[in-house]
mmCIF file of C-alpha atoms and ligand atoms in Angstrom:
data_model
loop_
_atom_site.group_PDB
_atom_site.id
_atom_site.type_symbol
_atom_site.label_atom_id
_atom_site.label_comp_id
_atom_site.label_asym_id
_atom_site.label_seq_id
_atom_site.Cartn_x
_atom_site.Cartn_y
_atom_site.Cartn_z
ATOM 1 C CA MET A 69 -30.363 -1.897 19.877
ATOM 2 C CA SER A 70 -31.662 -3.347 23.153
ATOM 3 C CA GLU A 71 -29.523 -3.197 26.300
ATOM 4 C CA ASP A 72 -29.176 -7.005 26.229
ATOM 5 C CA LYS A 73 -27.879 -6.911 22.681
ATOM 6 C CA LYS A 74 -25.442 -4.138 23.573
ATOM 7 C CA ALA A 75 -24.093 -6.143 26.504
ATOM 8 C CA ALA A 76 -23.624 -9.179 24.247
ATOM 9 C CA LYS A 77 -21.761 -7.030 21.699
ATOM 10 C CA ARG A 78 -19.309 -5.822 24.326
ATOM 11 C CA LYS A 79 -18.085 -9.390 24.732
ATOM 12 C CA LEU A 80 -17.336 -9.843 21.035
ATOM 13 C CA ARG A 81 -13.772 -10.583 20.014
ATOM 14 C CA PRO A 82 -11.876 -7.951 17.988
ATOM 15 C CA ALA A 83 -12.173 -9.686 14.602
ATOM 16 C CA THR A 84 -15.960 -9.800 15.007
ATOM 17 C CA LEU A 85 -16.193 -6.331 16.483
ATOM 18 C CA VAL A 86 -14.574 -4.657 13.452
ATOM 19 C CA THR A 87 -17.323 -6.156 11.269
ATOM 20 C CA GLN A 88 -20.147 -5.026 13.587
ATOM 21 C CA ALA A 89 -19.136 -1.725 15.133
ATOM 22 C CA GLY A 90 -20.601 1.557 13.849
ATOM 23 C CA ARG A 91 -23.296 -0.084 11.736
ATOM 24 C CA ALA A 92 -27.058 0.285 12.046
ATOM 25 C CA PRO A 93 -28.400 -1.068 8.719
ATOM 26 C CA PHE A 94 -32.057 -0.603 9.587
ATOM 27 C CA ASP A 95 -31.538 3.098 10.173
ATOM 28 C CA HIS A 96 -30.686 3.145 6.431
ATOM 29 C CA PHE A 97 -33.358 0.992 4.782
ATOM 30 C CA GLY A 98 -31.335 -2.171 5.464
ATOM 31 C CA PHE A 99 -28.232 -1.185 3.505
ATOM 32 C CA VAL A 100 -25.234 -2.825 5.143
ATOM 33 C CA ASN A 101 -22.900 0.191 5.238
ATOM 34 C CA PRO A 102 -23.617 3.682 6.602
ATOM 35 C CA PRO A 103 -24.284 6.102 3.726
ATOM 36 C CA ILE A 104 -22.102 9.112 2.945
ATOM 37 C CA TYR A 105 -23.731 12.280 4.281
ATOM 38 C CA ARG A 106 -22.128 15.366 2.781
ATOM 39 C CA GLY A 107 -23.086 18.557 4.531
ATOM 40 C CA SER A 108 -22.175 21.906 5.988
ATOM 41 C CA THR A 109 -25.621 23.334 6.799
ATOM 42 C CA VAL A 110 -27.927 21.391 9.072
ATOM 43 C CA LEU A 111 -31.508 22.661 9.224
ATOM 44 C CA PHE A 112 -33.591 23.103 12.355
ATOM 45 C CA PRO A 113 -37.334 22.582 12.097
ATOM 46 C CA THR A 114 -38.218 25.464 14.470
ATOM 47 C CA VAL A 115 -36.748 28.404 16.382
ATOM 48 C CA ALA A 116 -37.194 26.403 19.574
ATOM 49 C CA ALA A 117 -35.110 23.551 18.133
ATOM 50 C CA LEU A 118 -32.445 26.032 17.040
ATOM 51 C CA GLU A 119 -32.265 27.590 20.501
ATOM 52 C CA GLY A 120 -32.127 24.197 22.201
ATOM 53 C CA LEU A 121 -29.324 22.901 19.892
ATOM 54 C CA ARG A 122 -30.388 19.476 21.042
ATOM 55 C CA GLN A 123 -30.673 17.641 17.754
ATOM 56 C CA PRO A 124 -27.911 15.096 17.070
ATOM 57 C CA TYR A 125 -26.337 17.157 14.265
ATOM 58 C CA THR A 126 -26.086 20.936 14.173
ATOM 59 C CA TYR A 127 -23.216 21.887 11.864
ATOM 60 C CA GLY A 128 -20.922 20.071 9.431
ATOM 61 C CA THR A 129 -17.703 20.648 11.373
ATOM 62 C CA LYS A 130 -19.173 18.860 14.388
ATOM 63 C CA GLY A 131 -19.827 15.688 12.451
ATOM 64 C CA THR A 132 -22.268 13.853 10.219
ATOM 65 C CA PRO A 133 -23.874 10.409 10.545
ATOM 66 C CA THR A 134 -20.966 9.054 8.463
ATOM 67 C CA THR A 135 -18.168 10.470 10.621
ATOM 68 C CA ARG A 136 -20.043 9.577 13.782
ATOM 69 C CA ALA A 137 -20.372 5.958 12.636
ATOM 70 C CA LEU A 138 -16.575 5.731 12.476
ATOM 71 C CA GLU A 139 -16.117 7.565 15.786
ATOM 72 C CA GLN A 140 -18.524 5.206 17.517
ATOM 73 C CA ALA A 141 -16.951 2.137 15.942
ATOM 74 C CA TRP A 142 -13.505 3.294 17.012
ATOM 75 C CA SER A 143 -14.626 4.001 20.581
ATOM 76 C CA GLU A 144 -16.008 0.472 20.842
ATOM 77 C CA ILE A 145 -12.852 -1.091 19.439
ATOM 78 C CA ALA A 146 -10.481 1.058 21.504
ATOM 79 C CA GLY A 147 -12.530 0.705 24.694
ATOM 80 C CA ALA A 148 -12.860 4.503 24.793
ATOM 81 C CA ALA A 149 -15.526 6.861 26.127
ATOM 82 C CA ASP A 150 -15.338 8.989 22.969
ATOM 83 C CA SER A 151 -13.310 9.399 19.766
ATOM 84 C CA VAL A 152 -12.872 12.203 17.236
ATOM 85 C CA LEU A 153 -11.653 12.146 13.633
ATOM 86 C CA THR A 154 -9.005 14.423 12.150
ATOM 87 C CA PRO A 155 -7.748 14.918 8.579
ATOM 88 C CA SER A 156 -4.439 13.108 9.289
ATOM 89 C CA GLY A 157 -2.539 11.257 11.982
ATOM 90 C CA LEU A 158 -0.330 14.274 12.558
ATOM 91 C CA ALA A 159 -3.399 16.471 13.088
ATOM 92 C CA ALA A 160 -4.576 13.908 15.667
ATOM 93 C CA ILE A 161 -1.263 14.185 17.530
ATOM 94 C CA GLY A 162 -1.504 17.979 17.550
ATOM 95 C CA LEU A 163 -5.088 17.845 18.793
ATOM 96 C CA ALA A 164 -4.193 15.417 21.603
ATOM 97 C CA LEU A 165 -1.233 17.536 22.722
ATOM 98 C CA LEU A 166 -3.284 20.742 22.671
ATOM 99 C CA THR A 167 -6.011 18.989 24.681
ATOM 100 C CA ALA A 168 -3.493 18.137 27.395
ATOM 101 C CA THR A 169 -1.310 21.257 27.617
ATOM 102 C CA ARG A 170 -1.571 24.987 28.393
ATOM 103 C CA ALA A 171 0.825 27.930 28.665
ATOM 104 C CA GLY A 172 3.403 27.211 31.369
ATOM 105 C CA ALA A 173 2.861 23.452 31.216
ATOM 106 C CA HIS A 174 5.651 20.882 30.988
ATOM 107 C CA ALA A 175 5.294 18.034 28.455
ATOM 108 C CA LEU A 176 7.379 14.845 28.417
ATOM 109 C CA ILE A 177 7.817 13.296 24.971
ATOM 110 C CA ALA A 178 9.454 9.919 24.229
ATOM 111 C CA ASP A 179 12.740 10.479 22.397
ATOM 112 C CA SER A 180 11.699 7.704 19.984
ATOM 113 C CA ALA A 181 8.442 9.407 18.943
ATOM 114 C CA TYR A 182 7.440 9.924 15.308
ATOM 115 C CA GLN A 183 9.673 12.761 14.103
ATOM 116 C CA PRO A 184 6.860 15.120 12.974
ATOM 117 C CA THR A 185 5.495 14.863 16.548
ATOM 118 C CA ARG A 186 8.753 16.460 17.687
ATOM 119 C CA MET A 187 8.382 19.140 15.030
ATOM 120 C CA PHE A 188 4.908 19.966 16.354
ATOM 121 C CA CYS A 189 6.232 20.098 19.918
ATOM 122 C CA ASP A 190 9.313 22.196 19.094
ATOM 123 C CA GLY A 191 7.637 24.431 16.517
ATOM 124 C CA ILE A 192 4.156 25.008 17.954
ATOM 125 C CA LEU A 193 3.859 23.934 21.592
ATOM 126 C CA THR A 194 6.985 25.827 22.655
ATOM 127 C CA ARG A 195 5.688 28.941 20.872
ATOM 128 C CA PHE A 196 2.631 28.846 23.128
ATOM 129 C CA GLY A 197 4.704 28.562 26.281
ATOM 130 C CA VAL A 198 4.801 24.793 26.791
ATOM 131 C CA ASN A 199 8.098 23.490 28.113
ATOM 132 C CA VAL A 200 8.902 20.368 26.061
ATOM 133 C CA GLU A 201 11.330 17.757 27.391
ATOM 134 C CA TYR A 202 12.340 14.521 25.647
ATOM 135 C CA TYR A 203 12.910 11.398 27.740
ATOM 136 C CA ASP A 204 14.573 8.027 27.256
ATOM 137 C CA PRO A 205 11.799 5.705 25.974
ATOM 138 C CA LEU A 206 13.159 2.886 28.177
ATOM 139 C CA ILE A 207 12.787 4.957 31.374
ATOM 140 C CA GLY A 208 9.770 2.984 32.687
ATOM 141 C CA ALA A 209 8.686 3.898 36.223
ATOM 142 C CA GLY A 210 11.768 6.150 36.394
ATOM 143 C CA ILE A 211 9.685 8.806 34.655
ATOM 144 C CA ALA A 212 8.461 9.754 38.147
ATOM 145 C CA ALA A 213 11.792 11.567 38.658
ATOM 146 C CA LEU A 214 11.080 13.818 35.643
ATOM 147 C CA MET A 215 7.591 14.820 36.740
ATOM 148 C CA ARG A 216 7.125 18.417 37.847
ATOM 149 C CA PRO A 217 4.091 20.051 39.456
ATOM 150 C CA GLU A 218 3.339 21.642 36.069
ATOM 151 C CA THR A 219 3.733 18.437 34.001
ATOM 152 C CA THR A 220 0.398 18.009 32.216
ATOM 153 C CA ALA A 221 1.223 15.609 29.359
ATOM 154 C CA VAL A 222 3.352 12.498 28.870
ATOM 155 C CA LEU A 223 3.531 11.093 25.343
ATOM 156 C CA VAL A 224 4.411 7.448 24.731
ATOM 157 C CA GLU A 225 4.858 5.609 21.450
ATOM 158 C CA SER A 226 5.588 1.901 21.530
ATOM 159 C CA PRO A 227 7.362 0.458 19.710
ATOM 160 C CA GLY A 228 9.303 3.626 18.905
ATOM 161 C CA SER A 229 9.127 4.992 15.372
ATOM 162 C CA GLN A 230 11.807 3.284 13.286
ATOM 163 C CA SER A 231 14.012 2.324 16.275
ATOM 164 C CA MET A 232 11.349 -0.010 17.790
ATOM 165 C CA GLU A 233 12.011 0.402 21.540
ATOM 166 C CA VAL A 234 9.205 -1.179 23.588
ATOM 167 C CA GLN A 235 8.083 1.121 26.400
ATOM 168 C CA ASP A 236 6.721 0.039 29.785
ATOM 169 C CA ILE A 237 3.497 1.961 29.190
ATOM 170 C CA PRO A 238 1.583 0.738 32.283
ATOM 171 C CA ALA A 239 4.475 1.833 34.551
ATOM 172 C CA ILE A 240 4.856 5.206 32.805
ATOM 173 C CA ALA A 241 1.093 5.774 32.877
ATOM 174 C CA ALA A 242 0.853 4.950 36.591
ATOM 175 C CA ALA A 243 3.664 7.371 37.454
ATOM 176 C CA ALA A 244 2.272 10.137 35.223
ATOM 177 C CA GLN A 245 -1.263 9.822 36.514
ATOM 178 C CA ALA A 246 -0.080 9.872 40.118
ATOM 179 C CA HIS A 247 1.044 13.420 39.223
ATOM 180 C CA GLY A 248 -2.233 14.223 37.451
ATOM 181 C CA ALA A 249 -0.662 14.313 33.967
ATOM 182 C CA CYS A 250 -2.502 13.171 30.843
ATOM 183 C CA VAL A 251 -0.936 10.097 29.208
ATOM 184 C CA ILE A 252 -1.097 10.254 25.399
ATOM 185 C CA ALA A 253 -0.233 7.160 23.366
ATOM 186 C CA ASP A 254 0.592 7.184 19.677
ATOM 187 C CA ASN A 255 -0.786 3.676 19.126
ATOM 188 C CA THR A 256 -0.476 3.609 15.326
ATOM 189 C CA TRP A 257 1.813 0.556 15.102
ATOM 190 C CA ALA A 258 -0.349 -1.766 17.200
ATOM 191 C CA THR A 259 -3.848 -0.330 16.680
ATOM 192 C CA PRO A 260 -6.313 -1.008 19.516
ATOM 193 C CA LEU A 261 -6.652 -4.563 18.183
ATOM 194 C CA LEU A 262 -3.156 -5.447 19.424
ATOM 195 C CA PHE A 263 -2.759 -2.943 22.271
ATOM 196 C CA PRO A 264 -5.872 -1.688 24.093
ATOM 197 C CA PRO A 265 -4.566 1.762 25.021
ATOM 198 C CA HIS A 266 -7.096 2.810 27.649
ATOM 199 C CA GLU A 267 -7.061 -0.563 29.396
ATOM 200 C CA ARG A 268 -3.279 -0.140 29.704
ATOM 201 C CA GLY A 269 -3.607 3.225 31.434
ATOM 202 C CA CYS A 270 -3.524 5.801 28.614
ATOM 203 C CA ASP A 271 -5.911 8.764 28.772
ATOM 204 C CA LEU A 272 -5.768 9.752 25.097
ATOM 205 C CA ALA A 273 -4.769 7.462 22.228
ATOM 206 C CA VAL A 274 -3.821 8.629 18.761
ATOM 207 C CA GLU A 275 -4.093 6.479 15.673
ATOM 208 C CA ALA A 276 -2.823 7.479 12.255
ATOM 209 C CA GLY A 277 -5.753 5.809 10.481
ATOM 210 C CA THR A 278 -3.793 6.545 7.319
ATOM 211 C CA LYS A 279 -1.844 3.350 8.062
ATOM 212 C CA TYR A 280 -3.611 0.109 9.059
ATOM 213 C CA LEU A 281 -7.162 1.422 9.278
ATOM 214 C CA ALA A 282 -7.089 2.756 5.710
ATOM 215 C CA GLY A 283 -4.841 -0.110 4.643
ATOM 216 C CA HIS A 284 -4.657 0.811 0.953
ATOM 217 C CA ALA A 285 -2.344 3.857 0.762
ATOM 218 C CA ASP A 286 -5.207 5.953 -0.602
ATOM 219 C CA LEU A 287 -6.405 7.885 2.423
ATOM 220 C CA LEU A 288 -5.230 10.285 5.141
ATOM 221 C CA ILE A 289 -7.183 10.214 8.408
ATOM 222 C CA GLY A 290 -6.479 10.374 12.141
ATOM 223 C CA LEU A 291 -8.311 9.430 15.325
ATOM 224 C CA VAL A 292 -8.012 10.452 18.942
ATOM 225 C CA SER A 293 -9.827 8.340 21.519
ATOM 226 C CA ALA A 294 -10.284 9.297 25.159
ATOM 227 C CA ASN A 295 -11.143 7.593 28.429
ATOM 228 C CA ALA A 296 -14.043 8.936 30.511
ATOM 229 C CA LYS A 297 -11.777 11.400 32.342
ATOM 230 C CA TRP A 298 -10.588 13.165 29.173
ATOM 231 C CA ALA A 299 -13.519 12.710 26.786
ATOM 232 C CA LYS A 300 -15.189 16.083 27.441
ATOM 233 C CA ARG A 301 -11.966 18.064 27.168
ATOM 234 C CA LEU A 302 -11.037 16.264 23.932
ATOM 235 C CA ARG A 303 -14.440 16.912 22.334
ATOM 236 C CA ALA A 304 -14.359 20.596 23.367
ATOM 237 C CA THR A 305 -10.869 21.090 21.886
ATOM 238 C CA PHE A 306 -11.942 19.272 18.717
ATOM 239 C CA ASN A 307 -15.025 21.492 18.334
ATOM 240 C CA ALA A 308 -12.936 24.636 18.820
ATOM 241 C CA PHE A 309 -10.659 23.653 15.929
ATOM 242 C CA GLY A 310 -13.254 22.645 13.351
ATOM 243 C CA MET A 311 -10.778 20.208 11.826
ATOM 244 C CA GLY A 312 -12.776 17.064 11.292
ATOM 245 C CA ALA A 313 -12.368 14.464 8.563
ATOM 246 C CA GLY A 314 -14.643 14.556 5.520
ATOM 247 C CA PRO A 315 -17.476 12.052 5.106
ATOM 248 C CA ASP A 316 -15.954 10.401 2.020
ATOM 249 C CA ASP A 317 -12.723 9.726 3.903
ATOM 250 C CA ALA A 318 -14.648 8.470 6.933
ATOM 251 C CA SER A 319 -16.557 6.104 4.660
ATOM 252 C CA LEU A 320 -13.332 4.773 3.113
ATOM 253 C CA ALA A 321 -11.895 4.309 6.602
ATOM 254 C CA LEU A 322 -15.025 2.392 7.658
ATOM 255 C CA ARG A 323 -14.507 0.112 4.666
ATOM 256 C CA GLY A 324 -10.886 -0.393 5.761
ATOM 257 C CA LEU A 325 -12.020 -1.172 9.285
ATOM 258 C CA ARG A 326 -14.022 -4.209 8.136
ATOM 259 C CA THR A 327 -10.873 -6.013 6.964
ATOM 260 C CA MET A 328 -8.382 -4.515 9.425
ATOM 261 C CA ALA A 329 -8.222 -7.538 11.745
ATOM 262 C CA LEU A 330 -7.778 -9.892 8.789
ATOM 263 C CA ARG A 331 -5.049 -7.774 7.203
ATOM 264 C CA LEU A 332 -3.206 -7.315 10.493
ATOM 265 C CA ARG A 333 -3.247 -11.053 11.147
ATOM 266 C CA GLU A 334 -1.756 -11.814 7.737
ATOM 267 C CA GLN A 335 0.760 -8.962 7.915
ATOM 268 C CA GLU A 336 1.856 -10.104 11.385
ATOM 269 C CA ARG A 337 2.451 -13.642 10.114
ATOM 270 C CA ALA A 338 4.316 -12.539 6.985
ATOM 271 C CA ALA A 339 6.417 -9.892 8.756
ATOM 272 C CA LEU A 340 7.482 -12.290 11.502
ATOM 273 C CA ASP A 341 8.386 -14.943 8.941
ATOM 274 C CA ILE A 342 10.533 -12.437 7.009
ATOM 275 C CA ALA A 343 12.051 -10.997 10.207
ATOM 276 C CA GLN A 344 13.135 -14.489 11.312
ATOM 277 C CA TRP A 345 14.516 -15.210 7.856
ATOM 278 C CA LEU A 346 16.471 -11.922 7.852
ATOM 279 C CA GLU A 347 17.866 -12.704 11.303
ATOM 280 C CA ASP A 348 19.655 -15.724 9.806
ATOM 281 C CA ARG A 349 21.145 -13.819 6.871
ATOM 282 C CA PRO A 350 24.899 -13.140 7.149
ATOM 283 C CA GLU A 351 24.490 -9.528 5.902
ATOM 284 C CA VAL A 352 22.178 -8.679 8.824
ATOM 285 C CA SER A 353 23.478 -7.642 12.225
ATOM 286 C CA ARG A 354 20.153 -7.333 14.134
ATOM 287 C CA VAL A 355 16.438 -7.429 13.453
ATOM 288 C CA LEU A 356 14.390 -5.014 15.560
ATOM 289 C CA HIS A 357 11.042 -6.821 15.823
ATOM 290 C CA PRO A 358 9.452 -7.017 19.288
ATOM 291 C CA ALA A 359 7.972 -10.482 18.635
ATOM 292 C CA LEU A 360 11.482 -11.930 18.222
ATOM 293 C CA PRO A 361 12.917 -13.290 21.506
ATOM 294 C CA THR A 362 16.193 -11.524 20.606
ATOM 295 C CA HIS A 363 14.515 -8.093 20.878
ATOM 296 C CA PRO A 364 15.341 -6.343 24.184
ATOM 297 C CA GLY A 365 11.682 -5.367 24.597
ATOM 298 C CA HIS A 366 10.308 -8.846 23.878
ATOM 299 C CA GLU A 367 9.118 -9.611 27.436
ATOM 300 C CA LEU A 368 7.312 -6.286 27.800
ATOM 301 C CA TRP A 369 5.752 -6.757 24.367
ATOM 302 C CA LYS A 370 4.533 -10.239 25.340
ATOM 303 C CA ARG A 371 3.049 -8.884 28.552
ATOM 304 C CA ASP A 372 1.203 -5.885 27.051
ATOM 305 C CA PHE A 373 0.438 -6.629 23.374
ATOM 306 C CA SER A 374 -1.710 -9.364 21.880
ATOM 307 C CA GLY A 375 0.192 -9.402 18.591
ATOM 308 C CA ALA A 376 2.500 -7.549 16.220
ATOM 309 C CA SER A 377 1.763 -5.625 13.074
ATOM 310 C CA GLY A 378 3.825 -5.721 9.890
ATOM 311 C CA VAL A 379 6.427 -3.008 10.555
ATOM 312 C CA PHE A 380 9.918 -3.756 11.848
ATOM 313 C CA SER A 381 13.501 -2.584 11.333
ATOM 314 C CA VAL A 382 16.825 -4.158 10.470
ATOM 315 C CA ILE A 383 20.397 -3.124 11.241
ATOM 316 C CA LEU A 384 22.717 -4.364 8.512
ATOM 317 C CA LYS A 385 26.366 -5.158 9.079
ATOM 318 C CA GLU A 386 28.615 -2.275 8.127
ATOM 319 C CA ALA A 387 28.248 -1.534 4.407
ATOM 320 C CA PRO A 388 28.952 1.433 2.155
ATOM 321 C CA LYS A 389 26.027 3.718 1.338
ATOM 322 C CA THR A 390 26.258 2.824 -2.343
ATOM 323 C CA ALA A 391 25.863 -0.880 -1.533
ATOM 324 C CA VAL A 392 22.751 -0.202 0.571
ATOM 325 C CA ALA A 393 21.351 1.908 -2.283
ATOM 326 C CA ALA A 394 22.037 -0.936 -4.746
ATOM 327 C CA PHE A 395 20.172 -3.331 -2.430
ATOM 328 C CA VAL A 396 17.169 -1.036 -1.943
ATOM 329 C CA ASP A 397 16.923 0.536 -5.415
ATOM 330 C CA GLY A 398 16.881 -2.853 -7.135
ATOM 331 C CA LEU A 399 14.039 -4.340 -5.082
ATOM 332 C CA GLU A 400 11.056 -5.082 -7.285
ATOM 333 C CA LEU A 401 8.337 -5.645 -4.715
ATOM 334 C CA PHE A 402 9.309 -3.092 -2.046
ATOM 335 C CA GLY A 403 8.496 0.559 -2.664
ATOM 336 C CA ILE A 404 10.607 3.294 -1.086
ATOM 337 C CA GLY A 405 8.234 5.497 0.879
ATOM 338 C CA PHE A 406 7.163 6.853 4.263
ATOM 339 C CA SER A 407 3.503 6.072 4.935
ATOM 340 C CA TRP A 408 3.248 2.376 5.764
ATOM 341 C CA GLY A 409 0.393 0.003 6.623
ATOM 342 C CA GLY A 410 -0.917 -0.550 3.104
ATOM 343 C CA TYR A 411 -1.208 -3.793 1.132
ATOM 344 C CA GLU A 412 2.113 -3.126 -0.607
ATOM 345 C CA SER A 413 5.498 -3.799 0.985
ATOM 346 C CA LEU A 414 7.838 -0.870 1.666
ATOM 347 C CA VAL A 415 11.417 -0.293 2.700
ATOM 348 C CA LEU A 416 12.988 2.892 4.054
ATOM 349 C CA PRO A 417 16.611 3.625 4.985
ATOM 350 C CA PHE A 418 16.599 5.708 8.186
ATOM 351 C CA ASP A 419 18.901 7.410 10.669
ATOM 352 C CA CYS A 420 17.480 8.720 13.960
ATOM 353 C CA ALA A 421 20.815 10.220 15.060
ATOM 354 C CA SER A 422 20.171 13.695 13.675
ATOM 355 C CA TYR A 423 17.126 14.466 15.832
ATOM 356 C CA ARG A 424 17.459 12.442 19.033
ATOM 357 C CA THR A 425 18.230 14.587 22.059
ATOM 358 C CA ALA A 426 17.699 12.445 25.191
ATOM 359 C CA THR A 427 19.318 9.250 23.888
ATOM 360 C CA ARG A 428 21.966 8.362 21.355
ATOM 361 C CA TRP A 429 21.207 6.399 18.193
ATOM 362 C CA ALA A 430 24.435 4.818 16.985
ATOM 363 C CA PRO A 431 23.830 1.402 15.417
ATOM 364 C CA GLU A 432 26.718 -0.702 14.123
ATOM 365 C CA GLY A 433 25.532 -0.477 10.502
ATOM 366 C CA PRO A 434 22.939 0.994 8.120
ATOM 367 C CA ALA A 435 19.320 0.838 9.281
ATOM 368 C CA LEU A 436 16.249 -0.067 7.203
ATOM 369 C CA ARG A 437 12.577 -0.061 8.144
ATOM 370 C CA PHE A 438 10.274 -2.578 6.486
ATOM 371 C CA SER A 439 6.496 -2.580 6.189
ATOM 372 C CA ILE A 440 5.311 -5.962 4.988
ATOM 373 C CA GLY A 441 2.224 -5.969 2.791
ATOM 374 C CA LEU A 442 -0.031 -8.715 1.511
ATOM 375 C CA GLU A 443 2.210 -10.246 -1.165
ATOM 376 C CA ASP A 444 3.260 -13.907 -1.079
ATOM 377 C CA VAL A 445 6.098 -14.263 1.445
ATOM 378 C CA ALA A 446 8.141 -16.491 -0.888
ATOM 379 C CA ASP A 447 8.162 -13.742 -3.538
ATOM 380 C CA LEU A 448 9.220 -11.135 -0.957
ATOM 381 C CA LYS A 449 12.042 -13.343 0.317
ATOM 382 C CA ALA A 450 13.297 -14.005 -3.225
ATOM 383 C CA ASP A 451 13.342 -10.245 -3.891
ATOM 384 C CA LEU A 452 15.210 -9.577 -0.634
ATOM 385 C CA ALA A 453 17.675 -12.440 -1.245
ATOM 386 C CA ALA A 454 18.599 -10.961 -4.630
ATOM 387 C CA GLY A 455 18.951 -7.563 -2.979
ATOM 388 C CA LEU A 456 21.237 -8.879 -0.254
ATOM 389 C CA ASP A 457 23.405 -10.451 -2.960
ATOM 390 C CA ARG A 458 23.722 -6.992 -4.582
ATOM 391 C CA LEU A 459 24.722 -5.600 -1.174
ATOM 392 C CA LYS A 460 27.670 -7.996 -0.981
ATOM 393 C CA VAL A 461 29.092 -7.335 -4.440
ATOM 394 C CA SER A 462 28.511 -3.561 -4.619
HETATM 395 C C1 LIG B 541 2.344 8.040 9.919
HETATM 396 C C2 LIG B 541 2.335 8.252 11.371
HETATM 397 C C3 LIG B 541 1.701 9.356 11.924
HETATM 398 C C4 LIG B 541 1.069 10.438 11.087
HETATM 399 O O1 LIG B 541 0.039 10.032 10.265
HETATM 400 P P1 LIG B 541 -0.362 10.903 8.966
HETATM 401 O O2 LIG B 541 -1.765 10.514 8.704
HETATM 402 O O3 LIG B 541 0.581 10.485 7.893
HETATM 403 O O4 LIG B 541 -0.219 12.336 9.345
HETATM 404 C C5 LIG B 541 1.695 9.467 13.299
HETATM 405 N N1 LIG B 541 2.307 8.575 14.086
HETATM 406 C C6 LIG B 541 2.926 7.492 13.598
HETATM 407 C C7 LIG B 541 3.558 6.533 14.524
HETATM 408 C C8 LIG B 541 2.975 7.302 12.224
HETATM 409 O O5 LIG B 541 3.633 6.248 11.739
#
C-alpha cells in the first residue's frame, strides 16, 4: 500500500476500519480474506538467511501470516504500536501482568476486576514476589496516594466485571504514569471501538476476543495491545512464552472482526432498550448500565466512551433465592452461562461479596448480569416479563 493510501486509511471510521484492517487480497491472488497458514517449521533458503533471522517468519510460535493479519488489524483498530494474540482472554491478562511486573514489584488491581484476574494475581504473581494490592475502582486521581517507588503496574477494568463501576481511567493513568508504572486496561466490555485504550492513557490493553470479537460463542482468543513505550517489552515477553493463538482461531476471529461494529451497534441498542424497560419494572431496584443517566458513572462514561456494549447488571428488590431461580430457570431465550458477547442472550446470578477485599459489595437485593444478543427485543422483553411474574408468585 502506498503511503498516501495508508494515511487515508488512518482517517477511516471504526465501522469501515473493521472491514479493511489486516487484509491484503492481492498478496493472496485476490482472495478477500487472508488464508489459514498452519505451520511449526519455517524454512530458510540459505545458511546466511538462517543466521540473519531476518525473514518475516521464522518459527510457528512467533506467528504466521494469519495470526499477523489479526495482530495488525487489532493494532490499527486499537491505535496501538503492536498487538499479540493469546489462546484466551485470561492468558492475555497474565501476559500483560508479567510484562509489567518483576520480583519485588507492587501491583495495584481494581477491586472490581474480572475474578480470574485476581486468581492469577493471588496465585501466581505473589508466588514470584509481586506485592498485589486491590484498590477501590472509584478512587480516580486518588490512586496517587497508593503509589510506591516499586509500583510497576496498575490494572483498570471499566465498567467493573458484574458490578459495572465506571473508572476515571485518564486520571488513574496520569497518576500512575507520573510514577513510571505501566497502566493495563482490561477493555473487554467496550472493545477499542467504544473506548480507545491507548488514546485514553493506557500502556497495555487486554481484550478477551472470546467475547465480542469472536461474537459466536465458538472461540477462545485473547489480545494484548501496547503503545510505543511498551511494545518491545510486550513482544519479548510474548516470544519467551510461546503461547500464541492458532491460525484457525485467528481466522475465525478475523471473520468475527468484520461484523463486530455492526453487532456491537445492535447489541448496544437492544441492551439499552431492555435496561430502560427493566428500570420501570416494580420488581427491579436498580439497573447498572453506564448509559443510563441513573448510573453513578454515567458522566464519566459519556466523557470517555463512544458507546455501550450489550452487558449490564440488575439489582432486584429483595426476593428469596428460590424465586430468583424460578425467574431465571424458566427463561426460554436467556442461557445461564459465563462467557458473554455472543449472538445469544445470557443471564447470570452473581455475588461479588465473597472475593472483594478493598470495597464492600452489599446490594439491597439479588444481582443478575445480562448479556443481550441479537434476538428481537420484543421477544426478549416478553420472556423477561413472564419471568418477573414468576418471581412475584414464587
Ligand atoms: C471473559 C473475560 C476475560 C477472559 O476471557 P477468556 O477468553 O474467557 O479467558 C477477561 N476479562 C473479562 C472482562 C472477561 O469478561
